[in-house]
Amino acid sequence: MPTSAAGNKAAGFTLLELMVVVAIMAIATASVGLAMRDGGATQLQREGERLAALLESARAQSRSSGFTVRWRASAQDGFRFEGLVQNDLPSRWLEAGTGVRGPAVLWLGPEPLIGPQQVVIVSQTYPGHAVRVATDGLRPFAAEPLQ
């Protein structure tokens, strides 16, 4: 039995078409939500990886120059490398409010082997997150999130 007269075309969407569009939108929204990481964890991880790279650079400079290099966190949202002949390394955190917890002094050389050392980076903006930048003295510094 025909539901419309001959030549009459129905306008609009069927219920099935609308449900398919809503399902596609729900999947896209869920994908975007899952793809986004926590801003605090991401920011601190980036700070930790940057600091690990800076520490390794200063460690290499210390070994090549033969001078003892010390890294020290300062209270003014920054840090400094002491003992470098040409100190062109950055001395500021990427994000204001970033600092360290606990001991804030690392010795970087000039010996090829240094003792195990670590520094914990925290943020005033995201107090529930922390990243440890550490070495066992033989391997390079590496950043890892603390739970």
XYZ file of C-alpha atoms in Angstrom:
147
model
C 0.000 0.000 0.000
C 1.588 3.318 -1.021
C 1.900 5.913 1.712
C 1.966 8.952 -0.538
C 0.296 9.939 -3.715
C 2.143 9.395 -6.972
C 4.507 12.277 -7.708
C 4.445 13.499 -4.110
C 7.972 13.630 -2.667
C 8.420 13.578 1.082
C 10.527 16.422 2.532
C 12.713 16.187 5.649
C 14.737 13.497 7.361
C 13.665 10.128 8.580
C 14.118 9.131 12.190
C 16.892 6.712 11.210
C 18.869 9.469 9.452
C 18.587 11.738 12.483
C 19.751 8.958 14.805
C 22.799 8.296 12.594
C 23.772 11.998 12.693
C 23.369 12.140 16.481
C 25.475 8.979 16.868
C 28.249 10.415 14.680
C 28.255 13.636 16.702
C 28.427 11.684 19.975
C 31.382 9.616 18.752
C 33.215 12.744 17.556
C 32.617 14.525 20.882
C 33.830 11.523 22.868
C 36.957 11.237 20.701
C 37.870 14.873 21.276
C 37.277 14.532 25.020
C 39.501 11.459 25.256
C 42.224 13.012 23.095
C 42.619 15.981 25.436
C 45.057 15.438 28.307
C 45.064 17.102 31.657
C 46.671 20.542 31.284
C 48.574 20.354 34.562
C 50.149 16.994 33.875
C 51.080 18.001 30.343
C 52.607 21.315 31.404
C 54.703 19.783 34.174
C 55.838 16.929 31.942
C 56.971 19.478 29.353
C 58.845 21.399 32.075
C 60.490 18.173 33.252
C 61.595 17.130 29.770
C 62.969 20.612 29.106
C 64.862 20.620 32.407
C 66.291 17.152 31.692
C 67.585 18.374 28.323
C 69.081 21.514 29.900
C 70.768 19.463 32.627
C 72.290 17.119 30.059
C 73.521 20.079 28.032
C 75.148 21.634 31.107
C 76.592 18.247 32.050
C 78.204 17.920 28.601
C 79.578 21.461 28.824
C 80.986 20.691 32.267
C 82.764 17.590 31.013
C 84.203 19.352 27.970
C 85.409 22.405 29.911
C 86.579 20.563 33.031
C 84.727 22.968 35.345
C 82.311 21.917 38.050
C 78.749 22.976 37.233
C 75.951 23.292 39.747
C 72.238 23.738 39.014
C 70.253 25.613 41.614
C 66.588 26.562 41.727
C 65.892 30.136 42.782
C 62.888 31.501 44.616
C 61.969 33.908 41.798
C 60.352 31.299 39.494
C 63.638 30.341 37.897
C 66.887 28.484 38.195
C 70.508 29.029 37.307
C 73.550 27.123 36.188
C 76.687 28.086 38.101
C 80.175 27.361 36.824
C 79.586 27.383 33.078
C 82.187 29.277 31.064
C 79.601 30.556 28.587
C 76.207 30.434 30.299
C 73.678 30.854 27.509
C 71.219 28.306 28.909
C 67.722 29.489 29.892
C 67.117 30.419 33.521
C 63.316 30.582 33.649
C 60.502 28.047 33.811
C 58.083 28.001 30.898
C 55.096 28.534 33.196
C 54.955 31.000 36.081
C 54.236 29.280 39.381
C 56.508 26.325 38.631
C 59.058 25.477 41.284
C 60.783 22.597 43.012
C 59.990 20.581 46.115
C 62.759 19.503 48.408
C 66.483 19.864 47.667
C 67.067 22.224 44.770
C 70.784 21.748 44.020
C 72.296 19.325 41.492
C 76.003 18.757 40.761
C 76.622 18.042 37.078
C 80.276 17.267 36.603
C 82.968 17.399 35.263
C 83.421 13.689 36.033
C 81.722 11.297 33.583
C 80.003 9.534 36.485
C 78.037 11.566 39.000
C 76.056 10.364 41.984
C 72.340 9.641 41.802
C 70.431 12.926 41.876
C 66.888 14.116 41.472
C 64.697 17.183 41.644
C 60.894 17.232 41.904
C 59.053 19.886 39.901
C 55.684 21.131 41.161
C 53.227 23.807 40.111
C 51.205 26.195 42.228
C 48.493 26.115 39.579
C 48.197 22.304 39.619
C 49.133 21.219 43.161
C 48.117 17.588 42.617
C 50.802 16.946 39.997
C 54.568 16.538 40.248
C 57.363 15.412 37.924
C 60.685 13.944 38.999
C 63.777 14.681 36.915
C 66.435 12.183 37.935
C 69.563 10.274 36.999
C 71.314 7.330 38.561
C 74.638 8.989 37.744
C 75.358 6.911 34.676
C 72.270 7.414 32.527
C 71.031 10.796 31.307
C 68.507 12.801 33.282
C 64.919 11.779 32.551
C 61.516 13.160 33.518
C 58.802 10.926 34.947
C 55.457 11.857 36.512
C 54.934 11.147 40.209
C 51.650 9.630 41.281
